[in-house]
PDB file of C-alpha atoms and ligand atoms in Angstrom:
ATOM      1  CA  UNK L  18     -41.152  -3.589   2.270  1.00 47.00           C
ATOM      2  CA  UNK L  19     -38.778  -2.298   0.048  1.00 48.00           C
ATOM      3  CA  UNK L  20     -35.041  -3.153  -0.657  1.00 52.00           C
ATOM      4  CA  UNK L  21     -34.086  -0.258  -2.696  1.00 54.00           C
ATOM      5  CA  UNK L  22     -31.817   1.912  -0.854  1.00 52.00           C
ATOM      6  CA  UNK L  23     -33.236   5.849  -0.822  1.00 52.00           C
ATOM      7  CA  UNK L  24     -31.461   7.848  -3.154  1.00 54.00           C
ATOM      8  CA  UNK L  25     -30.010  10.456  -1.196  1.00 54.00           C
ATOM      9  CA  UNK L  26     -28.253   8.110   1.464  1.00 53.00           C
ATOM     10  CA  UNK L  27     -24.452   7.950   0.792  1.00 57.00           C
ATOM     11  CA  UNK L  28     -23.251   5.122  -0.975  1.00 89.00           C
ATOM     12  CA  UNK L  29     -21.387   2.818   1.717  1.00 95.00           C
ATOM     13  CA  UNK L  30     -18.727   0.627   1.118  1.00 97.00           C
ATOM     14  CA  UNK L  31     -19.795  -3.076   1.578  1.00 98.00           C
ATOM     15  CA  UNK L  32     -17.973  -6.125   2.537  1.00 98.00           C
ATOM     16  CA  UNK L  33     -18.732  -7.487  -0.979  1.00 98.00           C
ATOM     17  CA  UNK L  34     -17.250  -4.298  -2.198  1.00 97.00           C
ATOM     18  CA  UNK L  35     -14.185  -4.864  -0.172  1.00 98.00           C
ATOM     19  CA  UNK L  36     -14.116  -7.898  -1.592  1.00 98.00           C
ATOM     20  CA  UNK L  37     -13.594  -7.246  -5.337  1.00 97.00           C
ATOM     21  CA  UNK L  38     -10.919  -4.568  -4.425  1.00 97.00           C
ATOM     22  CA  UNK L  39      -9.038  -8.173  -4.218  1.00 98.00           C
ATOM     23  CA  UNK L  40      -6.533  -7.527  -7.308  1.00 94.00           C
ATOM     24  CA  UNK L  41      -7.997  -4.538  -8.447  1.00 97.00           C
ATOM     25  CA  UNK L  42      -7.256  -0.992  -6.400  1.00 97.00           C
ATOM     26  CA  UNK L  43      -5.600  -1.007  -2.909  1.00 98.00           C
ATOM     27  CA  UNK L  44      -7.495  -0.658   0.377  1.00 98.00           C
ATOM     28  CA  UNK L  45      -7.122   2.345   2.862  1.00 98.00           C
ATOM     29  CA  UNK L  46      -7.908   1.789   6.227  1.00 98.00           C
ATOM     30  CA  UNK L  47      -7.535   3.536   9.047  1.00 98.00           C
ATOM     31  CA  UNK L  48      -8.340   3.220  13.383  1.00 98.00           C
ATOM     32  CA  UNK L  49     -10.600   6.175  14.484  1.00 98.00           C
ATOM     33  CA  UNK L  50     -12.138   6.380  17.915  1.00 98.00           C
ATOM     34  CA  UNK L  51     -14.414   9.598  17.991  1.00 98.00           C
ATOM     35  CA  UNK L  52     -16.694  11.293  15.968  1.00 98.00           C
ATOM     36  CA  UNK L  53     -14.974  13.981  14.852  1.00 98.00           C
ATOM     37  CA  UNK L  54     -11.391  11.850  13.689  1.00 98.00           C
ATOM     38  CA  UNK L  55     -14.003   9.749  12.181  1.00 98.00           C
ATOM     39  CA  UNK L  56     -15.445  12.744  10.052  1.00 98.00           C
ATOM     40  CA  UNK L  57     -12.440  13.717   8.579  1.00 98.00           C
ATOM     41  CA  UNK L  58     -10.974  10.057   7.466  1.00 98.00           C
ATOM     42  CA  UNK L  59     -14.343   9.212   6.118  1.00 98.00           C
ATOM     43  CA  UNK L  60     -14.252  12.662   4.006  1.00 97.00           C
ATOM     44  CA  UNK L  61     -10.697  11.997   2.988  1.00 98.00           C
ATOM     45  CA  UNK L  62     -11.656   9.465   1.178  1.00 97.00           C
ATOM     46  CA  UNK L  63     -10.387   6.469   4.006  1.00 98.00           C
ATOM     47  CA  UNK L  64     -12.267   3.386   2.826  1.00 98.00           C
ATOM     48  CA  UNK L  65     -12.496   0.989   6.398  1.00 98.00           C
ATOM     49  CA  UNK L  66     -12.678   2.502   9.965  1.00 98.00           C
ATOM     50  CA  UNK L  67     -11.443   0.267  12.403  1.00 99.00           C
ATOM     51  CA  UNK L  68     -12.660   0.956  15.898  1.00 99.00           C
ATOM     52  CA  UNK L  69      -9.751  -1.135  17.023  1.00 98.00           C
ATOM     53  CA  UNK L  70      -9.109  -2.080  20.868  1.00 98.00           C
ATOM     54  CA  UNK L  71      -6.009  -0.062  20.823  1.00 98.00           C
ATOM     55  CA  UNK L  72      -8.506   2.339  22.451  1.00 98.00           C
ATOM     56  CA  UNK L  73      -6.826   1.329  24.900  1.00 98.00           C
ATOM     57  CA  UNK L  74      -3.498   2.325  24.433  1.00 97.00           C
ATOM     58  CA  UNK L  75      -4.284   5.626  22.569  1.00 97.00           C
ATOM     59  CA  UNK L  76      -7.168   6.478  24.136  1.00 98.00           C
ATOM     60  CA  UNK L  77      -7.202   5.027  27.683  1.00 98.00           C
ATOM     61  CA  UNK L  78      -3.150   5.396  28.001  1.00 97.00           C
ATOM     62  CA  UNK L  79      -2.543   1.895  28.847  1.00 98.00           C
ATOM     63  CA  UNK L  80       0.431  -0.422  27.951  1.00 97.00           C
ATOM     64  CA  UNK L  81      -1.277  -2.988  26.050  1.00 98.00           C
ATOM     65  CA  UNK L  82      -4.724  -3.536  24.531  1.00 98.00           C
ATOM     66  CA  UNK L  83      -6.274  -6.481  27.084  1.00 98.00           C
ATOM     67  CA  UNK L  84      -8.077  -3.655  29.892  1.00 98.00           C
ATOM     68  CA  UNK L  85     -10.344  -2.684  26.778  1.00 98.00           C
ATOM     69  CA  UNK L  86     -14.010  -4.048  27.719  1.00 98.00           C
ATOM     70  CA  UNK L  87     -16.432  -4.692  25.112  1.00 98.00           C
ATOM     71  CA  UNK L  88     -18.543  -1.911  27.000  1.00 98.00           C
ATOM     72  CA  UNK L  89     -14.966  -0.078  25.927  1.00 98.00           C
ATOM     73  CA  UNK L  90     -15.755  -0.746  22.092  1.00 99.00           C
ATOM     74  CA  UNK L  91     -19.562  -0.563  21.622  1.00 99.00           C
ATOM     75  CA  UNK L  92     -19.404   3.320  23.187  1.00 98.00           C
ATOM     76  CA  UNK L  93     -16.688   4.255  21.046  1.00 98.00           C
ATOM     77  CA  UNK L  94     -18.067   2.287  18.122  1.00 99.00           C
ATOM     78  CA  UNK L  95     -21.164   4.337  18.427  1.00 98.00           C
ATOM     79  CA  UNK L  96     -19.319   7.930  18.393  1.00 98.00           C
ATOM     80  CA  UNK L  97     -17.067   6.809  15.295  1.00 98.00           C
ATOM     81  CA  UNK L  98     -20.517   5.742  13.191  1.00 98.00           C
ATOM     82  CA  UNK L  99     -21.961   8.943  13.648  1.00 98.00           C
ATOM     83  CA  UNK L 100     -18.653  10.360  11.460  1.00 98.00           C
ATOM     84  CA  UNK L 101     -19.183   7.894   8.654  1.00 98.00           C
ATOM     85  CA  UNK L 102     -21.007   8.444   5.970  1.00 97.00           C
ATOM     86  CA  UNK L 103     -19.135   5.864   3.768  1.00 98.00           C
ATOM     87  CA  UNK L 104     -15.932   4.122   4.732  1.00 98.00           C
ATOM     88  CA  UNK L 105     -16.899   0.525   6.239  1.00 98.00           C
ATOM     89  CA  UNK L 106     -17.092   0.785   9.846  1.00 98.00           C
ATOM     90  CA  UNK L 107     -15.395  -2.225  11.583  1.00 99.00           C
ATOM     91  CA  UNK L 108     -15.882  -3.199  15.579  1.00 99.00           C
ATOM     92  CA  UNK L 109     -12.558  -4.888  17.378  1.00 98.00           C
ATOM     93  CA  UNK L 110     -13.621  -7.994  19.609  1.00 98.00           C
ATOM     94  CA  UNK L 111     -11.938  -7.174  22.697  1.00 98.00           C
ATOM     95  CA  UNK L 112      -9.865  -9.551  24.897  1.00 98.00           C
ATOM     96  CA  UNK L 113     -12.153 -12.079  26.899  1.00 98.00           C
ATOM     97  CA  UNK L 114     -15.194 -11.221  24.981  1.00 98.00           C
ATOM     98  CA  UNK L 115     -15.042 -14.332  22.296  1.00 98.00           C
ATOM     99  CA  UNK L 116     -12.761 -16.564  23.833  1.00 98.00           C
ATOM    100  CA  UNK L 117     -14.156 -18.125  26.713  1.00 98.00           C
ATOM    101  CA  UNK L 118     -17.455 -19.484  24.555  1.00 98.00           C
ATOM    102  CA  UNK L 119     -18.901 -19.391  21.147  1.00 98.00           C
ATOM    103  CA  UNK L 120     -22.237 -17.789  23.055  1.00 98.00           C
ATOM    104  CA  UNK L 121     -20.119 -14.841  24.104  1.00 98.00           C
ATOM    105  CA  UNK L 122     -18.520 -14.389  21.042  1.00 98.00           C
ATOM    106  CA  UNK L 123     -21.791 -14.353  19.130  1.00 98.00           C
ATOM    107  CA  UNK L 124     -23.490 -12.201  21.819  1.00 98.00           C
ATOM    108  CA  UNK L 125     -20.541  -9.756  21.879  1.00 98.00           C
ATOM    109  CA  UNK L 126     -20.149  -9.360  17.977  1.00 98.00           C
ATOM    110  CA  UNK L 127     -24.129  -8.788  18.088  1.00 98.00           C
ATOM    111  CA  UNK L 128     -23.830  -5.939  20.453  1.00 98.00           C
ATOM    112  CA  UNK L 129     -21.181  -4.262  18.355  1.00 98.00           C
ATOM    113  CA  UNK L 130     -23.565  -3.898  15.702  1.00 98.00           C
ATOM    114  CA  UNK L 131     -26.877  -3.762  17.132  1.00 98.00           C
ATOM    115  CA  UNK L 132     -25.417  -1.227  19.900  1.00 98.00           C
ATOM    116  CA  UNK L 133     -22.628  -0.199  18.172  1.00 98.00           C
ATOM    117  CA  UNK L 134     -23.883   1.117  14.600  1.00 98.00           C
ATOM    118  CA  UNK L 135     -20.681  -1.678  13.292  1.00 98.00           C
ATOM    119  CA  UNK L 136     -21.101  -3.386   9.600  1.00 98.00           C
ATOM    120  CA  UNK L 137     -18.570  -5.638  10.932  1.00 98.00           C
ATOM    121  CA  UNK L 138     -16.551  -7.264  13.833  1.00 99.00           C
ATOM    122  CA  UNK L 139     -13.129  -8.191  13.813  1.00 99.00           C
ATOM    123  CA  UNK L 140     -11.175 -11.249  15.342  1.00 98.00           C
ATOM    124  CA  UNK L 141      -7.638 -11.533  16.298  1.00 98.00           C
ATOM    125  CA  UNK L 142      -6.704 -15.554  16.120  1.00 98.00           C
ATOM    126  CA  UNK L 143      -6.891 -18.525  13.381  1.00 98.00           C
ATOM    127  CA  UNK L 144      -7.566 -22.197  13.480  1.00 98.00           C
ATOM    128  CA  UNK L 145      -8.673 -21.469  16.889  1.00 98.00           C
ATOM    129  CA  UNK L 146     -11.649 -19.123  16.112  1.00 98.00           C
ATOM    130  CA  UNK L 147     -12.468 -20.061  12.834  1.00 98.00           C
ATOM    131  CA  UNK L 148     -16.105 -21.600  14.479  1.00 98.00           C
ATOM    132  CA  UNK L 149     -16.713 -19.096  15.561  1.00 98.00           C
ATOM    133  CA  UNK L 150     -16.332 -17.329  12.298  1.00 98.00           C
ATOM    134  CA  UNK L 151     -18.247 -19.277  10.852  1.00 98.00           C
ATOM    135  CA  UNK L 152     -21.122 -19.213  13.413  1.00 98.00           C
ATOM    136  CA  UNK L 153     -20.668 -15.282  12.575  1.00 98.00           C
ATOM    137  CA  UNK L 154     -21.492 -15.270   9.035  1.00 98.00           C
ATOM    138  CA  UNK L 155     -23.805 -17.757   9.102  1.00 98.00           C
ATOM    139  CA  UNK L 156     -26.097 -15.627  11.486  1.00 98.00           C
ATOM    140  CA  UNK L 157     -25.048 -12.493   8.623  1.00 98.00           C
ATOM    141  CA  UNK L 158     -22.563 -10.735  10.963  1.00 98.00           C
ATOM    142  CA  UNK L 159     -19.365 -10.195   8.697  1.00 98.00           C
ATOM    143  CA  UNK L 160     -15.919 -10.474  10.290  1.00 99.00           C
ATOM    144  CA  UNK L 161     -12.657  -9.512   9.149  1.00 99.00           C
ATOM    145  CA  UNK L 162      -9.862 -11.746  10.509  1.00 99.00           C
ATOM    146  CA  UNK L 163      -6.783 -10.857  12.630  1.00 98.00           C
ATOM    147  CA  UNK L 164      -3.518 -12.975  12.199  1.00 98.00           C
ATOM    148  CA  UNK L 165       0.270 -12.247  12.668  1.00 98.00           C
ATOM    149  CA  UNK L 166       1.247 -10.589  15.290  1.00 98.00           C
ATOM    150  CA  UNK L 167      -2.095 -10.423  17.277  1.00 98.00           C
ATOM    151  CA  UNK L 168      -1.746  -8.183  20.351  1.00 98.00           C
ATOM    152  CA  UNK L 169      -3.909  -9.313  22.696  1.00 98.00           C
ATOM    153  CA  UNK L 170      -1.522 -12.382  22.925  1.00 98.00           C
ATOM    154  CA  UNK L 171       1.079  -9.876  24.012  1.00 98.00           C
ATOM    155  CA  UNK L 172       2.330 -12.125  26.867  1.00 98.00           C
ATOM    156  CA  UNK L 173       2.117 -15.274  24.971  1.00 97.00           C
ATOM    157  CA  UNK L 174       4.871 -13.665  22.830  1.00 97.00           C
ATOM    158  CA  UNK L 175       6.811 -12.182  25.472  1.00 97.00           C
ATOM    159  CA  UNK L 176       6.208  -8.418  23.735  1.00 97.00           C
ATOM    160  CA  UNK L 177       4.978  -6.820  20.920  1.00 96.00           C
ATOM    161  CA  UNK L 178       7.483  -8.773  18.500  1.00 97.00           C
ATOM    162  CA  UNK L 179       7.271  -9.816  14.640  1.00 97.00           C
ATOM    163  CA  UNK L 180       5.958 -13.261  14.302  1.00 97.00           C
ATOM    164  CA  UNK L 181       6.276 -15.849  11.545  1.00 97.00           C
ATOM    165  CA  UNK L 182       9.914 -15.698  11.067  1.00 97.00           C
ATOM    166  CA  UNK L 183      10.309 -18.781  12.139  1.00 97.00           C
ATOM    167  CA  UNK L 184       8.880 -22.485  10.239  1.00 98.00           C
ATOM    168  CA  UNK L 185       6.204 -23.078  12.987  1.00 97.00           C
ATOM    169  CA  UNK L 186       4.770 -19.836  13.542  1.00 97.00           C
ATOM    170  CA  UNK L 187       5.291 -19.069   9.786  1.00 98.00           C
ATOM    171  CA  UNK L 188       2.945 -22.296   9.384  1.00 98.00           C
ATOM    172  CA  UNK L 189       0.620 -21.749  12.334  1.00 98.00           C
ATOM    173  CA  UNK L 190       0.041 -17.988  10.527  1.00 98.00           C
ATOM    174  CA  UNK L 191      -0.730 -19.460   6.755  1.00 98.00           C
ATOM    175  CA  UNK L 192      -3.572 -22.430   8.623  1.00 98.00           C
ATOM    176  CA  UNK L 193      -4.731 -20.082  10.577  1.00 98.00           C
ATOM    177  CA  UNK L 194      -5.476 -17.428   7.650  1.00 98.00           C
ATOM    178  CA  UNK L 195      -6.885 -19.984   5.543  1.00 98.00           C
ATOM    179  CA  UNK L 196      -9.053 -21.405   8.099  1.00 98.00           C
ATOM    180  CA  UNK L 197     -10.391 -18.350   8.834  1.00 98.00           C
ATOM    181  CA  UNK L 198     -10.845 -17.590   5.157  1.00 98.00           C
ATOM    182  CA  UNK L 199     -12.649 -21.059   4.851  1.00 98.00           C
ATOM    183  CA  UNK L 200     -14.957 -20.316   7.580  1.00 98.00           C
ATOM    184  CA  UNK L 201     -15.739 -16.931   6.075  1.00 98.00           C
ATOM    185  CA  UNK L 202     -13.839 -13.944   6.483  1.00 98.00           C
ATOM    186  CA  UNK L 203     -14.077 -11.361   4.028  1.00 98.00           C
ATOM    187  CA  UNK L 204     -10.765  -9.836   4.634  1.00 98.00           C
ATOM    188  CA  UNK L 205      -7.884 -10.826   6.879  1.00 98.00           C
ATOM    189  CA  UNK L 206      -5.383  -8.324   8.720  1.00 98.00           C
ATOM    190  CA  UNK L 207      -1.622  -9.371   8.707  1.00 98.00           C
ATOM    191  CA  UNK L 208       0.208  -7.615  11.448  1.00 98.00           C
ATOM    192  CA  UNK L 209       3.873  -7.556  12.242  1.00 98.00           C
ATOM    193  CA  UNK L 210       5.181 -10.636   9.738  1.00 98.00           C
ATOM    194  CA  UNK L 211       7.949 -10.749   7.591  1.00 98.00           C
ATOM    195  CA  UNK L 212       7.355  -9.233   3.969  1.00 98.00           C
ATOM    196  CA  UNK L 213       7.255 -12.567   2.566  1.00 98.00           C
ATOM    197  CA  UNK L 214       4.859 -14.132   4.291  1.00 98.00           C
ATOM    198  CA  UNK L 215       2.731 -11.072   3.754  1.00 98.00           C
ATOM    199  CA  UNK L 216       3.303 -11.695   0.518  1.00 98.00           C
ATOM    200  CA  UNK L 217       2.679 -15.150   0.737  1.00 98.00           C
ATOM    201  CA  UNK L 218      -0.640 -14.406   2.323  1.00 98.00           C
ATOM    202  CA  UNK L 219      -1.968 -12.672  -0.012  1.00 98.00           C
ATOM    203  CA  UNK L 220      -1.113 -14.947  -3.182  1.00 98.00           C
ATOM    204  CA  UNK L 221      -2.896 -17.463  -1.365  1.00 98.00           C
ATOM    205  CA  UNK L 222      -5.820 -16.089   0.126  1.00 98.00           C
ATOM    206  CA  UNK L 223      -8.852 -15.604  -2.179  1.00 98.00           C
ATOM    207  CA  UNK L 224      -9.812 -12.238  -0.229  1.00 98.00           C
ATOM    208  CA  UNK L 225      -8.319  -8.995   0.194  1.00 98.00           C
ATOM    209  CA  UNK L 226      -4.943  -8.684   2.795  1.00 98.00           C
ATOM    210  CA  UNK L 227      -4.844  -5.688   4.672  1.00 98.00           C
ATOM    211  CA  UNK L 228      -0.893  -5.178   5.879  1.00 98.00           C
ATOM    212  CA  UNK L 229       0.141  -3.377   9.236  1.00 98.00           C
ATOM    213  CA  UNK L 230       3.702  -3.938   9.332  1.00 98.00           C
ATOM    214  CA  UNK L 231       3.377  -6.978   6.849  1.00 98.00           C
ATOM    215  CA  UNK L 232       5.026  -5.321   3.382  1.00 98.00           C
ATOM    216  CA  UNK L 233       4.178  -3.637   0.600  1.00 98.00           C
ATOM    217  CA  UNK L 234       2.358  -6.526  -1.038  1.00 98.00           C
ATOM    218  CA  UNK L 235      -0.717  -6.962   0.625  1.00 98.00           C
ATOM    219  CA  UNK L 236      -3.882  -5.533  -0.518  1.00 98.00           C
ATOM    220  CA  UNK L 237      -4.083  -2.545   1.985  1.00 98.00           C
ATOM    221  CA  UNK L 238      -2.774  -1.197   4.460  1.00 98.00           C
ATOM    222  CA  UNK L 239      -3.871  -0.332   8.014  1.00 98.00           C
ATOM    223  CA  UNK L 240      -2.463   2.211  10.247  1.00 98.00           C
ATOM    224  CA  UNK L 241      -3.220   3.566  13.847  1.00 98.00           C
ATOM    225  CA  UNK L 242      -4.960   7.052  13.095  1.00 98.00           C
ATOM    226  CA  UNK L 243      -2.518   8.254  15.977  1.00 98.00           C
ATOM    227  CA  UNK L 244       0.422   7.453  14.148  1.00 97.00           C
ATOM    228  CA  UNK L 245      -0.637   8.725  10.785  1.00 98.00           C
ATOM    229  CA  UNK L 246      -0.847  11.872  12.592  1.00 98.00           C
ATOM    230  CA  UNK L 247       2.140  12.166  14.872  1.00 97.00           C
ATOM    231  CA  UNK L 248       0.372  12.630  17.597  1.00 96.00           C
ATOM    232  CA  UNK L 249       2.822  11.230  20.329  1.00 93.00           C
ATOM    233  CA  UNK L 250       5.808  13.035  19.157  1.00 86.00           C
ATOM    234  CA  UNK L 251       8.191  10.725  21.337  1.00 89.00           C
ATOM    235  CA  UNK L 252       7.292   7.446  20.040  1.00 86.00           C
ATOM    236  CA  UNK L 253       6.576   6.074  15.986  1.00 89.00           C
ATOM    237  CA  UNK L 254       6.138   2.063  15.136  1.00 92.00           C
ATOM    238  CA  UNK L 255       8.765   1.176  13.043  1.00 93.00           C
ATOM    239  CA  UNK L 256       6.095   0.153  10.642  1.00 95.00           C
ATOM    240  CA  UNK L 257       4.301   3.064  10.445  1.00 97.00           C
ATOM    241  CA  UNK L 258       4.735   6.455   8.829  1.00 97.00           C
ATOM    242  CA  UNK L 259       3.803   9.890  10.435  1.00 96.00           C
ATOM    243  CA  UNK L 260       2.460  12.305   7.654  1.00 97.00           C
ATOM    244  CA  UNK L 261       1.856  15.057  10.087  1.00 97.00           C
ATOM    245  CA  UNK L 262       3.430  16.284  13.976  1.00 97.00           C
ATOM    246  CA  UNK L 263      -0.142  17.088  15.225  1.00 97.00           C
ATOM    247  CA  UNK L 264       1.225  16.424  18.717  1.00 97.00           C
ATOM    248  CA  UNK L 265       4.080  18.970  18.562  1.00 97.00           C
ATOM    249  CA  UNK L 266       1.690  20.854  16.993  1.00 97.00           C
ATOM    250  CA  UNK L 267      -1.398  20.593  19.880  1.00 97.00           C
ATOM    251  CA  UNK L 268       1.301  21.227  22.633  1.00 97.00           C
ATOM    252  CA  UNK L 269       2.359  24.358  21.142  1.00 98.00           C
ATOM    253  CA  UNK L 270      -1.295  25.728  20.720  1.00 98.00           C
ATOM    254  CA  UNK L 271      -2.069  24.980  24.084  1.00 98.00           C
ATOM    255  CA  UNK L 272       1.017  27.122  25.282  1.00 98.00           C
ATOM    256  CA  UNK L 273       0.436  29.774  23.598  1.00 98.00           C
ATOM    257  CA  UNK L 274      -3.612  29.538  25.031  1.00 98.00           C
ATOM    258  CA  UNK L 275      -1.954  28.954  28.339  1.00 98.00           C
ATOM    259  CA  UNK L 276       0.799  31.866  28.152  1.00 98.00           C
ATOM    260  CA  UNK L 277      -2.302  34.158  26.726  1.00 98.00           C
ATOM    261  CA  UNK L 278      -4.397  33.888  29.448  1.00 98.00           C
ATOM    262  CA  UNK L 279      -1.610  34.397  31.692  1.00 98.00           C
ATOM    263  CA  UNK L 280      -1.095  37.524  29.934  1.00 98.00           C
ATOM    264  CA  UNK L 281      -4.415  39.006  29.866  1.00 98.00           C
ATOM    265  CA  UNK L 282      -4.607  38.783  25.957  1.00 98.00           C
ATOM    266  CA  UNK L 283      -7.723  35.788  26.248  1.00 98.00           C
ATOM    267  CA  UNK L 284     -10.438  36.997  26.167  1.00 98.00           C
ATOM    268  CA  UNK L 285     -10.242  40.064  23.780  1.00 97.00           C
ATOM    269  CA  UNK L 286     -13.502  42.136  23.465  1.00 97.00           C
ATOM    270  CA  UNK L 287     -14.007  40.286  20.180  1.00 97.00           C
ATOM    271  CA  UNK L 288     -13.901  37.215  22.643  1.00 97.00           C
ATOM    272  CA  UNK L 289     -16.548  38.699  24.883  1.00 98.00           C
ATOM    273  CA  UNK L 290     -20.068  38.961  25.105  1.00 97.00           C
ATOM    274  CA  UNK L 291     -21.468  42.631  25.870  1.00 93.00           C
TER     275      UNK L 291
HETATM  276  O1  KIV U   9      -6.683  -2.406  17.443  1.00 79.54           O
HETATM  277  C1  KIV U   9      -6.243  -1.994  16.360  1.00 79.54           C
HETATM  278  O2  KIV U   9      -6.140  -0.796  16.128  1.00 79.54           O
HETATM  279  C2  KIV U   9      -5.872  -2.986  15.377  1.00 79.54           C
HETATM  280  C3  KIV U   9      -5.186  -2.498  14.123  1.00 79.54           C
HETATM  281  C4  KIV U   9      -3.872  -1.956  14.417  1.00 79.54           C
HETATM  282  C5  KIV U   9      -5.147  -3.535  13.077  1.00 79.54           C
HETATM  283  O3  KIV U   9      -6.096  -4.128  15.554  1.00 79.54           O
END
């Protein structure tokens, strides 16, 4: 059989690839959770798609991400890998779907990328997963690492608050990154930390950082497609930045679509089929 890839497939950006950006050019990465969202980051250039469980708070309209079911994540997995053509496409492991055993977590990541169409899984936790990490890449399924402020620990922390302020939890952040490191992630997401621990992260680790809400310094930065695009026009992360009003935006189309057909002016004949 052979190995060479045909030439006419699109070049797609591996985890090794990810890897070398360490030091060298910042990563872009972005949630999508559709086809068509996924089409347009992957054409602008976006260079990981996170299928990310907060599906369930911007898709599914809940308060928090734990209702998301890995049944959730491999459906919308498989729209989003239809749209890309070459970011790295990266499956969340929902809540309950690793924790329990290291059989679930192995038989969960494998359906996000045997059912999903994912190059990769990631892993909210540190010291405590890290087998499981390593179980992962050992059987060639790649996994990008979650640490921080992990959500689906939401009521451990009592809200959605910034962790590793203080000694302990600044501690508990840095083992748990470099365990997970050790045991094989490729690339580690640092959400909701102080800027210097970011920082401190990504000194330290030996692959590439990729910040929500964790500085400047890390080695990319990952944002909630929602947020990027101002969808919710009542509510922004402080962390994030909104570089469009697309919900203002949709609202007032479908107004005017609604006061139109109210007025008889949709359908015109150019609308209609004769
Ligand atoms: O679920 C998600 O979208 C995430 C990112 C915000 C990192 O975990």
């Amino acid at each position: 059989m052979s190995t060479t890839t045909p030439s006419r497939a699109p070049a797609k950006l591996t985890v090794q690839a990810i890897r070398q950006r360490k030091g060298a050019a910042k990563l872009v990465a972005l949630t999508a959770y559709d086809v068509m969202f996924a089409r347009l980051a992957d054409a602008a250039g976006v260079d990981i798609v996170l299928v990310g469980d907060s599906l369930g708070m911007m898709v599914q309209g809940h308060a928090n991400t734990l209702p998301v079911t890995l049944e959730d994540v491999v459906y919308h997995t498989r729209a989003v890998a239809r749209g890309v053509a070459h970011a790295h496409l990266v499956a969340d492991m929902p809540f309950m779907s690793y924790q329990a055993s290291l059989e679930d977590g192995i038989r969960a990541a494998g359906r996000l990328l045997q059912q999903g169409g994912a190059e990769s899984v990631k892993i909210e936790g540190g010291a405590e997963v890290a087998e499981l990490v390593h179980r992962l890449t050992t059987y060639g399924i790649p996994v990008m690492a979650h640490v921080g402020m992990t959500p689906q620990s939401v009521h451990q922390y009592g809200g959605f608050k910034v962790q590793g302020r203080e000694e302990q939890s600044h501690k508990r952040i840095l083992d748990g990154a470099l365990a997970v490191v050790d045991a094989g992630a490729y690339a580690v997401v640092v959400e909701s930390v102080p800027e210097a621990l970011g920082q401190e992260l990504t000194q330290r680790l030996h692959v590439p950082t990729i910040g929500i809400g964790a500085g400047a310094n890390c080695d990319g930065q990952i944002l909630v497609m929602h947020d990027v695009l101002g969808l919710d026009p009542h509510w922004k992360p402080r962390f994030a930045r909104q570089y469009a009003a697309l919900g203002q935006q949709a609202q007032a189309a479908f107004a005017a679509y609604a006061d139109d057909v109210r007025h008889g002016r949709f359908p015109s004949n150019d609308e209609t089929f004769k």
